[in-house]
Amino acid sequence: MREINYLQGIREGLHYVLEHDPTTLLFGQDVGAFGGAFKLTEGLQEAFGIERVFDTPICESAMLGCAIGMATQGMRPIVEMQFSDFITTALHQLLNNAGTRHYRTGNAVPMVIRAPSGGGSGGGPFHSEELEAFFCHMPGVKVVYPAFPSDARGLMLSAVADPNPVVYMENKTIYRAVKERVSDPFEPLPIGKARVCHEGMDAVVIAYGAMVHEALRAAGELQASDGYEVMVLDLRSLKPYDLDTILSAVSATGRALVVSEGWRTCGFAAEICAAITESAFHLLDAPVRRLTAPDTPVPFSTTLEARYRPNATTIADAVRQLIEF
Amino acid sequence: MREINYLQGIREGLHYVLEHDPTTLLFGQDVGAFGGAFKLTEGLQEAFGIERVFDTPICESAMLGCAIGMATQGMRPIVEMQFSDFITTALHQLLNNAGTRHYRTGNAVPMVIRAPSGGGSGGGPFHSEELEAFFCHMPGVKVVYPAFPSDARGLMLSAVADPNPVVYMENKTIYRAVKERVSDPFEPLPIGKARVCHEGMDAVVIAYGAMVHEALRAAGELQASDGYEVMVLDLRSLKPYDLDTILSAVSATGRALVVSEGWRTCGFAAEICAAITESAFHLLDAPVRRLTAPDTPVPFSTTLEARYRPNATTIADAVRQLIEF
Amino acid sequence: MWTLETVQKVAAVDPAVWRAILRLMVLARKVDEQIIKLCHQGRIHGSSFTGIGQEAISTAAAIASQPQDLFGPCIRNLALHLGRGETPLGIMRQVLARSEGATGGRDGNIHHGRLENGVYAMISHLGAMISVVAGGVMAKRRQGIQSVGVAFVGDGTTSTGDFHEALNFAAVFDIPILVIIENNHYAYSTPTTGQYRCRRLIDRAVGYGIDGISADGNNAAEMYVTVSEIMEDIRVNPRPVLLEAETMRMRGHGEHDNFKYVPEELLLLYRRRDPINLSVRAMASAKLMNAEEFAALETEIEAEVAAAARQALSEQEPAADTLLRGVYADA
Amino acid sequence: MWTLETVQKVAAVDPAVWRAILRLMVLARKVDEQIIKLCHQGRIHGSSFTGIGQEAISTAAAIASQPQDLFGPCIRNLALHLGRGETPLGIMRQVLARSEGATGGRDGNIHHGRLENGVYAMISHLGAMISVVAGGVMAKRRQGIQSVGVAFVGDGTTSTGDFHEALNFAAVFDIPILVIIENNHYAYSTPTTGQYRCRRLIDRAVGYGIDGISADGNNAAEMYVTVSEIMEDIRVNPRPVLLEAETMRMRGHGEHDNFKYVPEELLLLYRRRDPINLSVRAMASAKLMNAEEFAALETEIEAEVAAAARQALSEQEPAADTLLRGVYADA
Ligand SMILES: Cc1ncc(C[n+]2csc(CCOP(=O)(O)OP(=O)(O)O)c2C)c(N)n1
Ligand SMILES: Cc1ncc(C[n+]2csc(CCOP(=O)(O)OP(=O)(O)O)c2C)c(N)n1
Ligand SMILES: [Mg+2]
Ligand SMILES: [Mg+2]
């Protein structure tokens, strides 16, 4: 067992697929010799050569278009958005071009888009966005979002092996902060499987990405301060999401809080609320609640950003309200 | 009283603002002498001159950027997307540039984006999309979606008068099919106000755009065949949406169906479901249900598209299930 | 302006190639005419778009190509589809949304293509396919396949950011892709004066550090010579090239458009420069084909196309309950 | 390469303008140095970006401009902000996310601008601001105001679709906007060889049917003469112009970046061509300023900047409960 951080988990996943699958390629702005804006891809160009790991000009649409072309000709490209935010210059390539292609033509488009996401470290409005609601709204696109180093590795393997466009979301704030002891070798983690990462019967907190760690802290706090046993469910895949596991959790607890650091209106949390309500209305002892970022641009200052993002304290408060409903 | 169709309602709204507010401008691809792909803007260039109503090259990002520049310098630009679908090439200009500007700098960005939306007439995957879930997810952006000629006029006035970026969604399928007797002169219709367009106590169907007309047909059918009295609520504004009126309707009926021709996962219907459940859980006699398009690209063929879009029959069936829950 | 060299090259075009060119152009024309007929009979759902008047451009590229080449056709490239293996029956099925067509009715009109023919199905978002073709070629090259790409765009499409990104990207990576601008004077109702201010669109080539070449898009032999030379050149010296082919859209943007905004003189000029007529005349004077043979060719093709239409009309649109199938590829 | 004409024009620059140029460059340099200090003291949240080495370009544009002109600064244009009326205190508040800064802490570092100064706050999405400035100028012109726009982009930004769309759009509508490419050899870690293949980036101008002009971005007087001539020209003959200013980013992309990927010789070359030093020397030989006067100027500015930093440090970030305010403008 070695301890690695979240960023290393992603990097090991990339290393693995580049090593084991000669059809894989990794490209993006500054991902080569420089190792990427977060040094996440450091060493990969050195290990696999400039033909496999390379820098591109600043052109998100051409990058995604190129990946579609490659994916339909026997390769498995992995494209890095330097920041998830910049994909809004080229969403048509994902929604319209990659996402519709199999449905329209029967041609598979196995490509992975790495989307470093999320706030919490002073990125400001354009380097902090959580765009999973956009991605999950797109037919033909899959979305994964690991929260732990081991899942980051396993999901990278599955995302790359999947014959469809997969957005691989990564939370920048936990790149180095979240660590885990992992064993080697590692295996693909099936897309679409959530995981209960803390047991409890009083309520369930459904989370993903960095919010899983806030939820775990909240669960610990609630246990210590109120004696509440709160289940924490890490979705890990957002599309498809694991409705079965969600419903089991709801049936076990009767109370659910969905946490997301994305915007509230039409956010991913709304989807989970709606799905639970539709499928498990009779199991609910209280309405499903959302705890999300508000509908404001992601603010820059520490004071505002701290208020903007859900955290262990606000989660614990929301869970208390839910239990005491 | 004159009878006008939906398209004429939009055109009259445009005509009014161009006539009464010299700071307004209308531009887009082929909107000038040609009158637009749907002939909706026919006559406007003739009436107001090429300086006020003009064609642009094919460059959605520059068009929206230009509108932001104008809007921040005392003008009120109205930009037409030839089809709503094409805005995915330039979402950053809306989400990041227009949507964040007031929050970041205090500078207002009064601009209107006309987004001809929706399927039903063989537009296929790229000329039929309903992207309200994207638009509504954007902080700083407002979204309106009239279903009737009179509302189309009134909402155009309000959208143009609003000091924020407003996406004015229009349903292409009802351009000429939906008619209404209207009176002159007309007035702005406040953004954020829903309207009960059919009374009923057994359930409420919450809809917008073309689906309002399907819901009205369903209500008629349910009355005739089952004796059910079904309320139909036309949201008219999607962001902000009229939660008060929604909750009154839910409290009056205890049963709600949300209908949307947008995609299901992370769609606008999920938002309304989640909001109702959060705010009116105790008022519900049955879980709020969504009836939406499935998560597939908008198919081209008549057979598939007919199955794809919710319609009076599928709405009536869903309402029956809801009432008999 | 033709140089003596061009004249000689055109004269040297193999008679068999000449015949293939003419056949393909006529085939495309007849299929387009059939589409127009079906459209005006109300049998086609949605819009119909044709490439009438622009057949020489696609034809040249199709005939000049090798099997491993990749294509990104756009609105006016029926001849490309047909030249790369799509059949008239396939086209009829596509425009009629039949379940046996290339997109099985999930998409319509021009939005199709078969990867087994090296042809990508376009999306509507103009300019988006250039980088796809570039990426496809890049992938093939990495697999040791000497593929060349050809992407078609209209004059209007050159204003999109995607056009720029893809050309710059292809230049940086020395991707062998020929981007053909079919300058047909209009983008929907917008004339080129409302679209750009450079003199010729190939003035953009220098900005990418690549070659820009002009050709007469209505002269099939010139197009063929030009395109095949470029394709064979970039096949061995990989790099993008921009080619501007001047031509004219002889109908509306789609069949719903009466194109009143086009000056009659312009249409007249190009009616006299119809690519099929020009070729027939050239072949006649080169004694490659006489009027009788041409008439026979037309009759044969008309029959084939009519049969295809009959066959497709007798078939079905996809069953409604297949709606949810195939959004995702199975692992 | 300087022509005799340029030499004469530079020689004719008014001494007062020379002094204004130098002052603004020094002010920007000192403010940037203060930012670096604060950053390395850990007082700045997130990343810090400077324009050290590129001051001449923004300075020239600011000094050459008129009040009604509009600007789209990007990453390395601190001198532009200061030259258009932002104060050192304003900058300190911005980088420290103080509630009194231009964005009140809602945004940070370079993401600011004051419309009352004619300066648009950039968004990060590179290239997106060019069309905004173009639209702003279009609006002002319709109101009878003889405004000219200036948008700044880096070499890397020229690869974006937005760069292309905006330039083409501006050309079609004869919008008087000067787009200045600050070619500083790198886009983050990517050298220009990985970004484009044209010889000079102004090779793109012909593709828009506009003028493309080169200038030495480290020579303040040349930049001033060039920019003011263009701005006054397009003020009366409205149209876009592309200007490529060669320069060098003298630090990392941001302060977190050690820029080891930049060859030492290149930095050395440009260290010798520091825009402030060059100007000081030119002014000295023209007897416009001596070493003492320059030292006094530096001291004065340093004091002003230090005071601004102290003031801003004593202030607060916005209160958390203001988070929800102002997402929308009130009717
Ligand atoms: C990004 C984008 N914006 C707008 C449209 C709508 N549209 C479809 S075809 C067309 C005109 C295309 O003109 P051109 O590129 O010259 O091709 P042509 O039709 O002349 O062959 C327009 C504006 C689109 N398909 N994509
Ligand atoms: C659309 C987009 N893609 C990627 C980025 C990330 N990014 C920020 S700055 C930068 C490099 C910019 O280089 P250049 O334009 O040369 O400006 P310079 O930093 O050299 O002044 C990159 C890739 C971005 N901001 N926007
Ligand atoms: Mg055209
Ligand atoms: Mg640079």
PDB file of N, CA, C and O in Angstrom, chain A residues 25 51 55 59 61-62 65-66 69-70 72-73 75 92-93 96-97 101-104 107 140-142 163-164, chain C residues 70 103 106-107 120-122 125 128-129 131-132 135-136 139-140 142-143 162 165 173 323 325-329:
ATOM      1  N   LEU A  25      -3.998   8.643 -26.624  1.00  0.00           N
ATOM      2  CA  LEU A  25      -3.235   9.859 -26.866  1.00  0.00           C
ATOM      3  C   LEU A  25      -3.693  10.862 -25.833  1.00  0.00           C
ATOM      4  O   LEU A  25      -4.854  10.854 -25.439  1.00  0.00           O
ATOM      5  N   GLU A  51       4.637  12.155 -29.654  1.00  0.00           N
ATOM      6  CA  GLU A  51       3.561  11.732 -30.555  1.00  0.00           C
ATOM      7  C   GLU A  51       2.314  11.321 -29.774  1.00  0.00           C
ATOM      8  O   GLU A  51       1.204  11.379 -30.285  1.00  0.00           O
ATOM      9  N   ASP A  55       1.273  19.128 -26.843  1.00  0.00           N
ATOM     10  CA  ASP A  55       0.649  20.440 -26.652  1.00  0.00           C
ATOM     11  C   ASP A  55      -0.129  20.848 -27.893  1.00  0.00           C
ATOM     12  O   ASP A  55       0.239  20.487 -29.007  1.00  0.00           O
ATOM     13  N   CYS A  59      -7.277  26.429 -28.791  1.00  0.00           N
ATOM     14  CA  CYS A  59      -8.391  26.290 -29.732  1.00  0.00           C
ATOM     15  C   CYS A  59      -9.242  25.100 -29.285  1.00  0.00           C
ATOM     16  O   CYS A  59      -9.161  24.017 -29.849  1.00  0.00           O
ATOM     17  N   SER A  61     -12.274  24.253 -29.662  1.00  0.00           N
ATOM     18  CA  SER A  61     -13.151  23.598 -30.635  1.00  0.00           C
ATOM     19  C   SER A  61     -12.349  22.676 -31.549  1.00  0.00           C
ATOM     20  O   SER A  61     -12.745  21.540 -31.802  1.00  0.00           O
ATOM     21  N   ALA A  62     -11.225  23.153 -32.038  1.00  0.00           N
ATOM     22  CA  ALA A  62     -10.406  22.295 -32.900  1.00  0.00           C
ATOM     23  C   ALA A  62      -9.867  21.096 -32.115  1.00  0.00           C
ATOM     24  O   ALA A  62      -9.765  19.989 -32.643  1.00  0.00           O
ATOM     25  N   GLY A  65     -12.776  18.723 -31.849  1.00  0.00           N
ATOM     26  CA  GLY A  65     -13.061  18.199 -33.187  1.00  0.00           C
ATOM     27  C   GLY A  65     -12.012  17.170 -33.580  1.00  0.00           C
ATOM     28  O   GLY A  65     -12.336  16.077 -34.087  1.00  0.00           O
ATOM     29  N   CYS A  66     -10.780  17.503 -33.347  1.00  0.00           N
ATOM     30  CA  CYS A  66      -9.673  16.580 -33.653  1.00  0.00           C
ATOM     31  C   CYS A  66      -9.853  15.268 -32.891  1.00  0.00           C
ATOM     32  O   CYS A  66      -9.653  14.179 -33.452  1.00  0.00           O
ATOM     33  N   GLY A  69     -12.427  13.170 -34.538  1.00  0.00           N
ATOM     34  CA  GLY A  69     -11.860  12.554 -35.737  1.00  0.00           C
ATOM     35  C   GLY A  69     -10.994  11.350 -35.382  1.00  0.00           C
ATOM     36  O   GLY A  69     -11.098  10.280 -35.996  1.00  0.00           O
ATOM     37  N   MET A  70     -10.170  11.505 -34.391  1.00  0.00           N
ATOM     38  CA  MET A  70      -9.303  10.406 -33.975  1.00  0.00           C
ATOM     39  C   MET A  70     -10.107   9.237 -33.419  1.00  0.00           C
ATOM     40  O   MET A  70      -9.829   8.072 -33.728  1.00  0.00           O
ATOM     41  N   THR A  72     -12.983   8.279 -34.033  1.00  0.00           N
ATOM     42  CA  THR A  72     -13.719   7.524 -35.049  1.00  0.00           C
ATOM     43  C   THR A  72     -12.786   6.791 -35.999  1.00  0.00           C
ATOM     44  O   THR A  72     -13.248   6.139 -36.936  1.00  0.00           O
ATOM     45  N   GLN A  73     -11.479   6.904 -35.758  1.00  0.00           N
ATOM     46  CA  GLN A  73     -10.510   6.215 -36.618  1.00  0.00           C
ATOM     47  C   GLN A  73      -9.589   5.332 -35.784  1.00  0.00           C
ATOM     48  O   GLN A  73      -8.380   5.263 -36.025  1.00  0.00           O
ATOM     49  N   MET A  75      -8.553   5.467 -32.585  1.00  0.00           N
ATOM     50  CA  MET A  75      -7.740   5.928 -31.461  1.00  0.00           C
ATOM     51  C   MET A  75      -8.651   6.222 -30.266  1.00  0.00           C
ATOM     52  O   MET A  75      -9.875   6.268 -30.396  1.00  0.00           O
ATOM     53  N   HIS A  92     -20.549  22.933 -28.697  1.00  0.00           N
ATOM     54  CA  HIS A  92     -21.165  22.248 -29.834  1.00  0.00           C
ATOM     55  C   HIS A  92     -20.391  21.001 -30.234  1.00  0.00           C
ATOM     56  O   HIS A  92     -20.972  20.043 -30.727  1.00  0.00           O
ATOM     57  N   GLN A  93     -19.087  21.018 -30.037  1.00  0.00           N
ATOM     58  CA  GLN A  93     -18.318  19.832 -30.417  1.00  0.00           C
ATOM     59  C   GLN A  93     -18.665  18.653 -29.511  1.00  0.00           C
ATOM     60  O   GLN A  93     -18.630  17.501 -29.947  1.00  0.00           O
ATOM     61  N   ASN A  96     -23.200  18.462 -29.834  1.00  0.00           N
ATOM     62  CA  ASN A  96     -23.750  18.202 -31.154  1.00  0.00           C
ATOM     63  C   ASN A  96     -22.916  17.225 -31.976  1.00  0.00           C
ATOM     64  O   ASN A  96     -23.465  16.399 -32.695  1.00  0.00           O
ATOM     65  N   ASN A  97     -21.615  17.341 -31.862  1.00  0.00           N
ATOM     66  CA  ASN A  97     -20.783  16.541 -32.748  1.00  0.00           C
ATOM     67  C   ASN A  97     -20.466  15.175 -32.135  1.00  0.00           C
ATOM     68  O   ASN A  97     -20.799  14.144 -32.719  1.00  0.00           O
ATOM     69  N   ARG A 101     -23.262  11.537 -32.503  1.00  0.00           N
ATOM     70  CA  ARG A 101     -22.709  10.775 -33.628  1.00  0.00           C
ATOM     71  C   ARG A 101     -23.117   9.300 -33.624  1.00  0.00           C
ATOM     72  O   ARG A 101     -23.513   8.750 -34.665  1.00  0.00           O
ATOM     73  N   HIS A 102     -23.052   8.664 -32.489  1.00  0.00           N
ATOM     74  CA  HIS A 102     -23.421   7.248 -32.502  1.00  0.00           C
ATOM     75  C   HIS A 102     -24.893   7.066 -32.818  1.00  0.00           C
ATOM     76  O   HIS A 102     -25.275   6.174 -33.575  1.00  0.00           O
ATOM     77  N   TYR A 103     -25.702   7.922 -32.269  1.00  0.00           N
ATOM     78  CA  TYR A 103     -27.144   7.819 -32.517  1.00  0.00           C
ATOM     79  C   TYR A 103     -27.467   8.024 -33.998  1.00  0.00           C
ATOM     80  O   TYR A 103     -28.308   7.338 -34.571  1.00  0.00           O
ATOM     81  N   ARG A 104     -26.780   8.961 -34.612  1.00  0.00           N
ATOM     82  CA  ARG A 104     -27.074   9.304 -36.001  1.00  0.00           C
ATOM     83  C   ARG A 104     -26.425   8.357 -36.998  1.00  0.00           C
ATOM     84  O   ARG A 104     -26.969   8.115 -38.080  1.00  0.00           O
ATOM     85  N   ASN A 107     -21.556   5.212 -35.457  1.00  0.00           N
ATOM     86  CA  ASN A 107     -20.105   5.217 -35.238  1.00  0.00           C
ATOM     87  C   ASN A 107     -19.801   5.634 -33.809  1.00  0.00           C
ATOM     88  O   ASN A 107     -20.238   6.695 -33.357  1.00  0.00           O
ATOM     89  N   GLY A 140     -25.992  11.166 -25.135  1.00  0.00           N
ATOM     90  CA  GLY A 140     -24.822  10.559 -25.769  1.00  0.00           C
ATOM     91  C   GLY A 140     -23.511  10.807 -25.059  1.00  0.00           C
ATOM     92  O   GLY A 140     -22.482  10.278 -25.460  1.00  0.00           O
ATOM     93  N   VAL A 141     -23.548  11.617 -24.021  1.00  0.00           N
ATOM     94  CA  VAL A 141     -22.327  11.931 -23.280  1.00  0.00           C
ATOM     95  C   VAL A 141     -22.405  11.291 -21.898  1.00  0.00           C
ATOM     96  O   VAL A 141     -23.471  11.286 -21.278  1.00  0.00           O
ATOM     97  N   LYS A 142     -21.300  10.742 -21.425  1.00  0.00           N
ATOM     98  CA  LYS A 142     -21.244  10.229 -20.055  1.00  0.00           C
ATOM     99  C   LYS A 142     -20.388  11.170 -19.203  1.00  0.00           C
ATOM    100  O   LYS A 142     -19.547  11.893 -19.734  1.00  0.00           O
ATOM    101  N   PRO A 163     -16.744   3.221 -25.054  1.00  0.00           N
ATOM    102  CA  PRO A 163     -16.800   3.618 -26.474  1.00  0.00           C
ATOM    103  C   PRO A 163     -17.561   4.923 -26.724  1.00  0.00           C
ATOM    104  O   PRO A 163     -17.928   5.208 -27.858  1.00  0.00           O
ATOM    105  N   ASN A 164     -17.782   5.697 -25.696  1.00  0.00           N
ATOM    106  CA  ASN A 164     -18.551   6.939 -25.841  1.00  0.00           C
ATOM    107  C   ASN A 164     -17.748   8.133 -25.334  1.00  0.00           C
ATOM    108  O   ASN A 164     -16.771   7.959 -24.595  1.00  0.00           O
TER     109      ASN A 164
ATOM    110  N   LEU C  70     -10.193  10.726 -46.241  1.00  0.00           N
ATOM    111  CA  LEU C  70     -11.332  11.085 -45.385  1.00  0.00           C
ATOM    112  C   LEU C  70     -11.946  12.401 -45.839  1.00  0.00           C
ATOM    113  O   LEU C  70     -11.225  13.313 -46.254  1.00  0.00           O
ATOM    114  N   THR C 103     -28.532   7.193 -41.960  1.00  0.00           N
ATOM    115  CA  THR C 103     -28.789   7.578 -40.571  1.00  0.00           C
ATOM    116  C   THR C 103     -30.077   6.947 -40.061  1.00  0.00           C
ATOM    117  O   THR C 103     -30.545   7.275 -38.957  1.00  0.00           O
ATOM    118  N   ARG C 106     -32.781   8.895 -38.305  1.00  0.00           N
ATOM    119  CA  ARG C 106     -32.483   9.723 -37.127  1.00  0.00           C
ATOM    120  C   ARG C 106     -32.070  11.122 -37.539  1.00  0.00           C
ATOM    121  O   ARG C 106     -32.234  12.080 -36.807  1.00  0.00           O
ATOM    122  N   ASP C 107     -31.468  11.212 -38.745  1.00  0.00           N
ATOM    123  CA  ASP C 107     -31.146  12.525 -39.266  1.00  0.00           C
ATOM    124  C   ASP C 107     -31.651  12.591 -40.697  1.00  0.00           C
ATOM    125  O   ASP C 107     -32.029  11.571 -41.275  1.00  0.00           O
ATOM    126  N   TYR C 120     -17.473  11.581 -43.334  1.00  0.00           N
ATOM    127  CA  TYR C 120     -18.087  11.939 -42.059  1.00  0.00           C
ATOM    128  C   TYR C 120     -19.450  12.578 -42.274  1.00  0.00           C
ATOM    129  O   TYR C 120     -19.612  13.434 -43.145  1.00  0.00           O
ATOM    130  N   ALA C 121     -20.408  12.167 -41.452  1.00  0.00           N
ATOM    131  CA  ALA C 121     -21.702  12.847 -41.441  1.00  0.00           C
ATOM    132  C   ALA C 121     -21.504  14.219 -40.801  1.00  0.00           C
ATOM    133  O   ALA C 121     -20.975  14.314 -39.697  1.00  0.00           O
ATOM    134  N   MET C 122     -21.909  15.246 -41.502  1.00  0.00           N
ATOM    135  CA  MET C 122     -21.747  16.603 -40.979  1.00  0.00           C
ATOM    136  C   MET C 122     -22.682  16.855 -39.806  1.00  0.00           C
ATOM    137  O   MET C 122     -23.710  16.185 -39.653  1.00  0.00           O
ATOM    138  N   HIS C 125     -23.638  22.755 -37.425  1.00  0.00           N
ATOM    139  CA  HIS C 125     -22.811  23.872 -36.964  1.00  0.00           C
ATOM    140  C   HIS C 125     -21.657  24.065 -37.934  1.00  0.00           C
ATOM    141  O   HIS C 125     -20.719  23.253 -37.975  1.00  0.00           O
ATOM    142  N   ALA C 128     -17.533  23.114 -38.060  1.00  0.00           N
ATOM    143  CA  ALA C 128     -17.161  22.161 -37.005  1.00  0.00           C
ATOM    144  C   ALA C 128     -16.507  20.885 -37.534  1.00  0.00           C
ATOM    145  O   ALA C 128     -15.827  20.185 -36.780  1.00  0.00           O
ATOM    146  N   MET C 129     -16.707  20.577 -38.797  1.00  0.00           N
ATOM    147  CA  MET C 129     -16.219  19.291 -39.298  1.00  0.00           C
ATOM    148  C   MET C 129     -14.772  19.323 -39.783  1.00  0.00           C
ATOM    149  O   MET C 129     -14.156  18.270 -39.980  1.00  0.00           O
ATOM    150  N   SER C 131     -12.008  20.247 -38.293  1.00  0.00           N
ATOM    151  CA  SER C 131     -11.077  19.671 -37.317  1.00  0.00           C
ATOM    152  C   SER C 131     -11.327  18.183 -37.120  1.00  0.00           C
ATOM    153  O   SER C 131     -10.408  17.438 -36.763  1.00  0.00           O
ATOM    154  N   VAL C 132     -12.545  17.749 -37.344  1.00  0.00           N
ATOM    155  CA  VAL C 132     -12.842  16.316 -37.238  1.00  0.00           C
ATOM    156  C   VAL C 132     -12.089  15.556 -38.332  1.00  0.00           C
ATOM    157  O   VAL C 132     -11.433  14.534 -38.065  1.00  0.00           O
ATOM    158  N   GLY C 135      -8.443  15.508 -37.485  1.00  0.00           N
ATOM    159  CA  GLY C 135      -8.147  14.510 -36.455  1.00  0.00           C
ATOM    160  C   GLY C 135      -8.190  13.096 -37.005  1.00  0.00           C
ATOM    161  O   GLY C 135      -7.363  12.243 -36.645  1.00  0.00           O
ATOM    162  N   GLY C 136      -9.138  12.847 -37.881  1.00  0.00           N
ATOM    163  CA  GLY C 136      -9.242  11.527 -38.501  1.00  0.00           C
ATOM    164  C   GLY C 136      -7.991  11.196 -39.301  1.00  0.00           C
ATOM    165  O   GLY C 136      -7.429  10.085 -39.206  1.00  0.00           O
ATOM    166  N   ALA C 139      -5.070  10.471 -37.070  1.00  0.00           N
ATOM    167  CA  ALA C 139      -5.156   9.114 -36.532  1.00  0.00           C
ATOM    168  C   ALA C 139      -4.721   8.093 -37.571  1.00  0.00           C
ATOM    169  O   ALA C 139      -3.950   7.168 -37.273  1.00  0.00           O
ATOM    170  N   LYS C 140      -5.182   8.243 -38.767  1.00  0.00           N
ATOM    171  CA  LYS C 140      -4.818   7.276 -39.811  1.00  0.00           C
ATOM    172  C   LYS C 140      -3.314   7.292 -40.050  1.00  0.00           C
ATOM    173  O   LYS C 140      -2.680   6.254 -40.204  1.00  0.00           O
ATOM    174  N   ARG C 142      -1.013   8.039 -37.970  1.00  0.00           N
ATOM    175  CA  ARG C 142      -0.319   7.386 -36.862  1.00  0.00           C
ATOM    176  C   ARG C 142      -0.407   5.871 -36.970  1.00  0.00           C
ATOM    177  O   ARG C 142       0.341   5.143 -36.336  1.00  0.00           O
ATOM    178  N   GLN C 143      -1.367   5.422 -37.756  1.00  0.00           N
ATOM    179  CA  GLN C 143      -1.487   3.985 -37.991  1.00  0.00           C
ATOM    180  C   GLN C 143      -0.768   3.604 -39.285  1.00  0.00           C
ATOM    181  O   GLN C 143      -0.952   2.510 -39.817  1.00  0.00           O
ATOM    182  N   ASP C 162     -14.573  28.248 -35.967  1.00  0.00           N
ATOM    183  CA  ASP C 162     -14.134  26.872 -36.214  1.00  0.00           C
ATOM    184  C   ASP C 162     -13.262  26.738 -37.457  1.00  0.00           C
ATOM    185  O   ASP C 162     -12.331  25.927 -37.484  1.00  0.00           O
ATOM    186  N   GLU C 165      -9.799  27.988 -36.307  1.00  0.00           N
ATOM    187  CA  GLU C 165      -9.112  27.090 -35.366  1.00  0.00           C
ATOM    188  C   GLU C 165      -8.604  25.840 -36.074  1.00  0.00           C
ATOM    189  O   GLU C 165      -7.493  25.380 -35.833  1.00  0.00           O
ATOM    190  N   PHE C 173       0.237  21.148 -36.997  1.00  0.00           N
ATOM    191  CA  PHE C 173       0.572  19.715 -36.948  1.00  0.00           C
ATOM    192  C   PHE C 173       0.838  19.103 -38.331  1.00  0.00           C
ATOM    193  O   PHE C 173       0.878  17.882 -38.459  1.00  0.00           O
ATOM    194  N   LEU C 323     -36.834   4.523 -30.978  1.00  0.00           N
ATOM    195  CA  LEU C 323     -36.379   5.867 -30.601  1.00  0.00           C
ATOM    196  C   LEU C 323     -35.198   5.873 -29.643  1.00  0.00           C
ATOM    197  O   LEU C 323     -34.255   6.642 -29.807  1.00  0.00           O
ATOM    198  N   ARG C 325     -32.979   3.605 -28.932  1.00  0.00           N
ATOM    199  CA  ARG C 325     -31.820   2.744 -29.206  1.00  0.00           C
ATOM    200  C   ARG C 325     -30.594   3.505 -29.684  1.00  0.00           C
ATOM    201  O   ARG C 325     -30.690   4.394 -30.509  1.00  0.00           O
ATOM    202  N   GLY C 326     -29.455   3.085 -29.173  1.00  0.00           N
ATOM    203  CA  GLY C 326     -28.194   3.518 -29.781  1.00  0.00           C
ATOM    204  C   GLY C 326     -27.740   4.919 -29.457  1.00  0.00           C
ATOM    205  O   GLY C 326     -26.914   5.484 -30.182  1.00  0.00           O
ATOM    206  N   VAL C 327     -28.277   5.514 -28.398  1.00  0.00           N
ATOM    207  CA  VAL C 327     -27.741   6.820 -27.995  1.00  0.00           C
ATOM    208  C   VAL C 327     -26.269   6.639 -27.598  1.00  0.00           C
ATOM    209  O   VAL C 327     -25.416   7.465 -27.918  1.00  0.00           O
ATOM    210  N   TYR C 328     -26.017   5.525 -26.931  1.00  0.00           N
ATOM    211  CA  TYR C 328     -24.648   5.185 -26.557  1.00  0.00           C
ATOM    212  C   TYR C 328     -24.201   3.940 -27.318  1.00  0.00           C
ATOM    213  O   TYR C 328     -25.020   3.056 -27.613  1.00  0.00           O
ATOM    214  N   ALA C 329     -22.928   3.883 -27.601  1.00  0.00           N
ATOM    215  CA  ALA C 329     -22.343   2.663 -28.143  1.00  0.00           C
ATOM    216  C   ALA C 329     -22.171   1.681 -26.986  1.00  0.00           C
ATOM    217  O   ALA C 329     -21.873   2.082 -25.863  1.00  0.00           O
TER     218      ALA C 329
END
